[in-house]
Short mmCIF file of C-alpha atoms in Angstrom, two decimals:
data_model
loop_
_atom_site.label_atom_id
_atom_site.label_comp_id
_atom_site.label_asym_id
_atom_site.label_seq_id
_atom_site.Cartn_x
_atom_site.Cartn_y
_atom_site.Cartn_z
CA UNK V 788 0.00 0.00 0.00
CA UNK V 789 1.63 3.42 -1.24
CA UNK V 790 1.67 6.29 1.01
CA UNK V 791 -0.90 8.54 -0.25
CA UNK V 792 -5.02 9.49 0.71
CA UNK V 793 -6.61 9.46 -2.65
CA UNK V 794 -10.18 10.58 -1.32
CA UNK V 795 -11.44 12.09 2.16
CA UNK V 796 -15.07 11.63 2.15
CA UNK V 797 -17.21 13.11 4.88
CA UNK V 798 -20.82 11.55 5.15
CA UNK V 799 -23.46 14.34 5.44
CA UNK V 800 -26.91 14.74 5.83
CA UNK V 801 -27.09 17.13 3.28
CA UNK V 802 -24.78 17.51 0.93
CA UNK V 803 -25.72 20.60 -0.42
CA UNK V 804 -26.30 22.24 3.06
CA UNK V 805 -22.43 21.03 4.11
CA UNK V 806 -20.97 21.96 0.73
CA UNK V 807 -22.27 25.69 1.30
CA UNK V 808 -19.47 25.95 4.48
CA UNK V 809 -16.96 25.27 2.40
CA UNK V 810 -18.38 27.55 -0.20
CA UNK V 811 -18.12 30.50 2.27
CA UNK V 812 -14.72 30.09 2.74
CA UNK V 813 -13.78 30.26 -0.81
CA UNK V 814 -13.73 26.57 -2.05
CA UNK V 815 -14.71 25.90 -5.68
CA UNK V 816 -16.74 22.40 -6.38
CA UNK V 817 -15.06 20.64 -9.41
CA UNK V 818 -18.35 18.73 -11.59
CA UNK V 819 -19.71 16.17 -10.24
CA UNK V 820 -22.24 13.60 -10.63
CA UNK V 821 -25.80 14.21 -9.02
CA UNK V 822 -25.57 12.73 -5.26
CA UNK V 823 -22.08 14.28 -4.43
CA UNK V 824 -19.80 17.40 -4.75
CA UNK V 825 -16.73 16.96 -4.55
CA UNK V 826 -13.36 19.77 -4.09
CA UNK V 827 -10.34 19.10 -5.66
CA UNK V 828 -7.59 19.24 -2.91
CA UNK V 829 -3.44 18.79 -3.15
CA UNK V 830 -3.12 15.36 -5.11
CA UNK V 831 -6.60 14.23 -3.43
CA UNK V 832 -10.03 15.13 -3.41
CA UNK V 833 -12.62 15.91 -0.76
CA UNK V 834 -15.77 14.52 -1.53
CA UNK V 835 -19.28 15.15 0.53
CA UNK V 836 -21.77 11.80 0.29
CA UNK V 837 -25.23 11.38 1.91
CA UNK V 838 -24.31 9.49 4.90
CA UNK V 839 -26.97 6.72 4.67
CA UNK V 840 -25.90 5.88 1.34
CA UNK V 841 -21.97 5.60 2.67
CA UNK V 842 -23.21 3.12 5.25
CA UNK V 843 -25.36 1.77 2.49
CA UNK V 844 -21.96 1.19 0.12
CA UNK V 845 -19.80 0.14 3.12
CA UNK V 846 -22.34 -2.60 4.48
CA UNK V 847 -22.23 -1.14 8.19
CA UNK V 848 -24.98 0.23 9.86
CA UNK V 849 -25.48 3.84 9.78
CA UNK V 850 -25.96 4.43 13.82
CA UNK V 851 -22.77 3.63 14.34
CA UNK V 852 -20.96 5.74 12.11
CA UNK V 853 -19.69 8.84 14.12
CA UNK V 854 -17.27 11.75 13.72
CA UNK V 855 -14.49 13.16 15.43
CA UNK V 856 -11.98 10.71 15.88
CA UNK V 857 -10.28 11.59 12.68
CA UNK V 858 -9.84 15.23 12.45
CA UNK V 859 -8.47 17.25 9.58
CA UNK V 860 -6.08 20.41 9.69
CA UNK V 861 -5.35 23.20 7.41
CA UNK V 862 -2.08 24.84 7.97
CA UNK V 863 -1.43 28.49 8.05
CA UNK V 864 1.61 30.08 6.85
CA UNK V 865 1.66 32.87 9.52
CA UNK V 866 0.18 33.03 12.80
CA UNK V 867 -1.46 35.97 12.42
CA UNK V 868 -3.43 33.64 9.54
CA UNK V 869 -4.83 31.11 12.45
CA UNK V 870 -7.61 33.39 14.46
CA UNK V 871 -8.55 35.25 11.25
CA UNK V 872 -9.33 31.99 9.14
CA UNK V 873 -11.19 30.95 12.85
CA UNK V 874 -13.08 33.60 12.58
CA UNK V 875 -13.82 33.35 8.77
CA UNK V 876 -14.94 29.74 9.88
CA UNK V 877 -17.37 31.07 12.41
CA UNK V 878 -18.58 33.78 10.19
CA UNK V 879 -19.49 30.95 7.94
CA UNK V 880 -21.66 28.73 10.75
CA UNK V 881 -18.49 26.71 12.04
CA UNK V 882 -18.61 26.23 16.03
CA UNK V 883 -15.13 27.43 17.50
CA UNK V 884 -14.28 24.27 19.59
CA UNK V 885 -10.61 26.33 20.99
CA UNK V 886 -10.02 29.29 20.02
CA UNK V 887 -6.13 30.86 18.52
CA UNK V 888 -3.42 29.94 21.11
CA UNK V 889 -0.08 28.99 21.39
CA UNK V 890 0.57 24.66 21.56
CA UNK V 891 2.99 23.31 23.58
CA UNK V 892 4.84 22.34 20.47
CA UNK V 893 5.68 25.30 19.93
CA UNK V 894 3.14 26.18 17.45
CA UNK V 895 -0.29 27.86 17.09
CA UNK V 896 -3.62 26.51 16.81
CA UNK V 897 -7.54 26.56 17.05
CA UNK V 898 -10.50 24.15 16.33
CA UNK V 899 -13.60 24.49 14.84
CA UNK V 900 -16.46 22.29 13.95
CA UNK V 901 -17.44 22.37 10.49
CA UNK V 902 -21.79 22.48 10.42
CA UNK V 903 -21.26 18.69 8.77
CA UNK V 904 -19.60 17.34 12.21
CA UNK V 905 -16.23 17.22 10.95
CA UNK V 906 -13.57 18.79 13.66
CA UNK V 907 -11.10 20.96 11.92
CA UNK V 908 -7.50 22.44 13.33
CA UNK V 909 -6.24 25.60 11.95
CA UNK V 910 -2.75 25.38 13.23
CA UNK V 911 0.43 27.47 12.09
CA UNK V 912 3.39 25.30 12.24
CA UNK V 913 7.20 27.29 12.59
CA UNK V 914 9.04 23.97 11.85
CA UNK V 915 7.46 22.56 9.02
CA UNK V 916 7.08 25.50 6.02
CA UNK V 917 4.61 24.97 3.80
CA UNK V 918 5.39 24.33 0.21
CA UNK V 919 4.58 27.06 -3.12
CA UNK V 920 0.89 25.40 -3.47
CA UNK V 921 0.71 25.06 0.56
CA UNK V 922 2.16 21.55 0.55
CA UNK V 923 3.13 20.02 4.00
CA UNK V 924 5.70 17.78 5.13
CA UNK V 925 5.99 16.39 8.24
CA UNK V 926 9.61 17.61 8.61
CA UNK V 927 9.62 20.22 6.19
CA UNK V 928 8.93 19.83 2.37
CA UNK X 1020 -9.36 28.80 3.11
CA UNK X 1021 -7.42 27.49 0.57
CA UNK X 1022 -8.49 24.10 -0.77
CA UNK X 1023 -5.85 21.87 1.22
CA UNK X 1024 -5.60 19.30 4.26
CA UNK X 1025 -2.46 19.66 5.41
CA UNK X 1026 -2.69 16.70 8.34
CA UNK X 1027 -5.01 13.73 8.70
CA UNK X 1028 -4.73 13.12 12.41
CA UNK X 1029 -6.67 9.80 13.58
CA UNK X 1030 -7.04 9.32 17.05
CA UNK X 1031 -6.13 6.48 18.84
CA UNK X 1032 -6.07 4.16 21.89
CA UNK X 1033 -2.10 2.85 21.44
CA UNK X 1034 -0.28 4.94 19.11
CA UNK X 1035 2.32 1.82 18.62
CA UNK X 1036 -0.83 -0.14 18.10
CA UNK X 1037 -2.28 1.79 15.45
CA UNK X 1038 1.46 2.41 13.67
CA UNK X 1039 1.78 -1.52 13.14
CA UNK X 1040 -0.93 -1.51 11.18
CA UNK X 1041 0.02 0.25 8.39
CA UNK X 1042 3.64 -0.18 8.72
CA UNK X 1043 2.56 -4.19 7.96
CA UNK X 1044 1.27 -2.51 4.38
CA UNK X 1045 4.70 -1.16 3.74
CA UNK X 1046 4.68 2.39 5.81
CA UNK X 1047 7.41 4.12 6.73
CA UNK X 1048 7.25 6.71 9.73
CA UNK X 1049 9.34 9.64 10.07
CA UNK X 1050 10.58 11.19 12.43
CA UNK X 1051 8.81 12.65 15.43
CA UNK X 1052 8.46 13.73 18.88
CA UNK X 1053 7.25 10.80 21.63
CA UNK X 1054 3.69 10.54 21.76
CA UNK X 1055 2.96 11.15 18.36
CA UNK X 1056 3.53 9.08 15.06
CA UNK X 1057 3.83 10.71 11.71
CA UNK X 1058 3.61 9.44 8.00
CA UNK X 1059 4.59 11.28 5.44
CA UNK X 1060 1.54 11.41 2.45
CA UNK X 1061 1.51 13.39 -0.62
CA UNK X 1062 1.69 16.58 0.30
CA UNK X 1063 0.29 16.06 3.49
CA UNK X 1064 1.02 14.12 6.63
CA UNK X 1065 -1.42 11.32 8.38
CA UNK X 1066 -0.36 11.63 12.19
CA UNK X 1067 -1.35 9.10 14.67
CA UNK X 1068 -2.20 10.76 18.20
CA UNK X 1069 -3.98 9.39 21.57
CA UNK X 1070 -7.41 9.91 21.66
CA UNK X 1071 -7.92 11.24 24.96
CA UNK X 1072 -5.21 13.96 24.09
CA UNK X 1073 -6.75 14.85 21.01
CA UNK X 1074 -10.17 15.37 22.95
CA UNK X 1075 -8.33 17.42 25.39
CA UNK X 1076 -6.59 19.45 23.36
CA UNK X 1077 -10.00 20.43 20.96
CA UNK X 1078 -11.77 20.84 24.89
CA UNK X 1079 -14.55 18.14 24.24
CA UNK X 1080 -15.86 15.19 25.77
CA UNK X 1081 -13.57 11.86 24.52
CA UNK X 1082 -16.98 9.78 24.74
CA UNK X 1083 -18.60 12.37 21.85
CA UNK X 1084 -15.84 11.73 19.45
CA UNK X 1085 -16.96 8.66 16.99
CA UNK X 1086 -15.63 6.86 13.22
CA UNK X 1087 -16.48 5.66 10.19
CA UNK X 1088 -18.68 9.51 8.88
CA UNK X 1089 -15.38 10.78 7.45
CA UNK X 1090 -13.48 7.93 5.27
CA UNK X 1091 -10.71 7.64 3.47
CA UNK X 1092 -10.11 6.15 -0.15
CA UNK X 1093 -6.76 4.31 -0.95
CA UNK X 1094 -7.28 4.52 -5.45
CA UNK X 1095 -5.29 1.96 -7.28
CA UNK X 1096 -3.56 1.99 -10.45
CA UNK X 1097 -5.58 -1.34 -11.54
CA UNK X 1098 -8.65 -2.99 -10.91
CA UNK X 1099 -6.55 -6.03 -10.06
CA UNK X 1100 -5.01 -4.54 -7.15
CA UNK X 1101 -8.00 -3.67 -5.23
CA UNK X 1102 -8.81 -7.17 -4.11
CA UNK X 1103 -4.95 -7.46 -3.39
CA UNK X 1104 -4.84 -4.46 -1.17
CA UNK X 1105 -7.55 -5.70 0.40
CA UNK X 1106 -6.16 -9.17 1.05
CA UNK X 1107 -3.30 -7.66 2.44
CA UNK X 1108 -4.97 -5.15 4.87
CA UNK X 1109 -7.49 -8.62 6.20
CA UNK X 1110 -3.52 -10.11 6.79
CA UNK X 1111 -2.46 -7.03 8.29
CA UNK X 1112 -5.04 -7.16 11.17
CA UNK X 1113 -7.88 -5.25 9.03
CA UNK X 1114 -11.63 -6.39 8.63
CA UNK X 1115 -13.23 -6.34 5.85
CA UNK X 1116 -16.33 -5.08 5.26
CA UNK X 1117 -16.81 -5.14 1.40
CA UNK X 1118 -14.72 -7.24 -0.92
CA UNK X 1119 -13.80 -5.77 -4.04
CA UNK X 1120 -16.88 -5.54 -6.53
CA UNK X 1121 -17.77 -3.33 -9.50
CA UNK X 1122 -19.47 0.02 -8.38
CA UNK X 1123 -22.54 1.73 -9.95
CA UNK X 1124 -20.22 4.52 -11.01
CA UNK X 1125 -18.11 2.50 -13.41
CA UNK X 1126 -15.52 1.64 -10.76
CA UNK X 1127 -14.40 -0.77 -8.80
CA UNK X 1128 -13.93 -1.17 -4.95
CA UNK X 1129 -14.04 -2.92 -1.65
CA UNK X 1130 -13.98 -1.38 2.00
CA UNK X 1131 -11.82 -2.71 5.30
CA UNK X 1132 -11.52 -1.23 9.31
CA UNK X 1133 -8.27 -0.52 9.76
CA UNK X 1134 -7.59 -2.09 13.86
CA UNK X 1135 -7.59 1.81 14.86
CA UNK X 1136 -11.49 2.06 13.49
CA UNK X 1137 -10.90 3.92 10.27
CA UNK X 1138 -12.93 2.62 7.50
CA UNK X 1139 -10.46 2.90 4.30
CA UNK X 1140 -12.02 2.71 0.71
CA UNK X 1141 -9.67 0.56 -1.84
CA UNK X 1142 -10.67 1.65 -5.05
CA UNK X 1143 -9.58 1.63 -9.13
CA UNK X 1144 -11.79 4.41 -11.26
CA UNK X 1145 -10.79 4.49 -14.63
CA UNK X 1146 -12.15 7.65 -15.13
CA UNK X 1147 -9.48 9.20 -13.24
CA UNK X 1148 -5.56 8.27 -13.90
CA UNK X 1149 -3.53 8.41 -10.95
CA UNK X 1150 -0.53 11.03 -11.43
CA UNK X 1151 3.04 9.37 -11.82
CA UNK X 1152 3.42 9.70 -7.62
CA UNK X 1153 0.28 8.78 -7.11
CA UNK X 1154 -1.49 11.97 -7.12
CA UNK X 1155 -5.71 12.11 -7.47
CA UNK X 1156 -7.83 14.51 -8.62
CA UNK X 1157 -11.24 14.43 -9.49
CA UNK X 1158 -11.49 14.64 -12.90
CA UNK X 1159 -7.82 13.46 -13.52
CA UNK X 1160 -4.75 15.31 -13.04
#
């Protein structure tokens, strides 16, 4: 198995209604088929699916499928970036879970909750700089 | 917000645990401080982080945070590989949940729970050619 995340999907109620945060912030939808949007990412694509028909697809029942657990970030390439893409987020219906601070790391992060469920970081990262098209590296790029 | 994930962070019960996993389907971790384990994607970086930390650190309640809503998709070069991948994951500790089978979209696929609870797609679409490192995009690259 290569290294590599082809697809995030993130089972929604309502696709539409979840694709419209994303929207806010300034994301473009790529075409799609009817039944899912999906946003073209680095080398991977974020797609939004009705979450009855995920379980449906992945044979597991639909109760049991919950969120949180596996959390995405977005990297920042100043600090100054983190509490003013936060606040964008809010702006756009997010719940702030933790708002800008410093991390014991010795970076600087928040959370919010996307209105889907989905738990995001916005962290700024002084070790690892991000790459010309915002790549990220563990230990640098 | 720029259209990027810069870290897929899954949390976990035993870090160690969790890292086996996918270091049985040929991962390599790099380096990184104790407490945390890091692989390196495509532009990106899946980390693997205890659970409880993770809850504390977004300041919510560990029982509240759930799997399986947001997946992720391992695509494949070939359709023959899918049911390979698969086979290796089910030796690697994985269940599987769908064995590989054509899709309504023209594709093929199968699903498996990785032993830390993440439900991982294994998929080929031949609508979309994988880039020479691996790279996705919707509507091919």
């Amino acid at each position: 198995m290569e290294q590599r995340v082809s697809l995030i999907t993130i089972g929604v109620e309502d696709i539409e209604a979840a694709a419209g945060f994303y929207e806010k912030l300034g994301w473009s939808r790529v075409d799609s088929p009817d039944g899912v949007i999906a946003f073209d990412l680095i080398g991977q694509t974020l797609g939004l699916y009705p979450l009855s028909a995920l379980a449906d697809e992945m044979g597991v029942d639909v109760a049991t499928l919950g969120r949180g657990a596996l959390t995405l970030s977005h990297n920042c390439r100043t600090k100054e970036e983190v509490a003013a893409l936060l606040d964008a987020a809010k702006a756009a219906g997010a719940e702030i879970l933790k708002p800008a601070a410093d991390v014991f790391w010795g970076g600087h992060h928040g959370y919010f909750r996307a209105p889907d469920g989905t738990i995001w970081e916005v962290a700024f990262n002084p070790f690892s700089a991000l790459g010309p098209k915002g790549e990220f590296r563990w230990n640098g790029y």
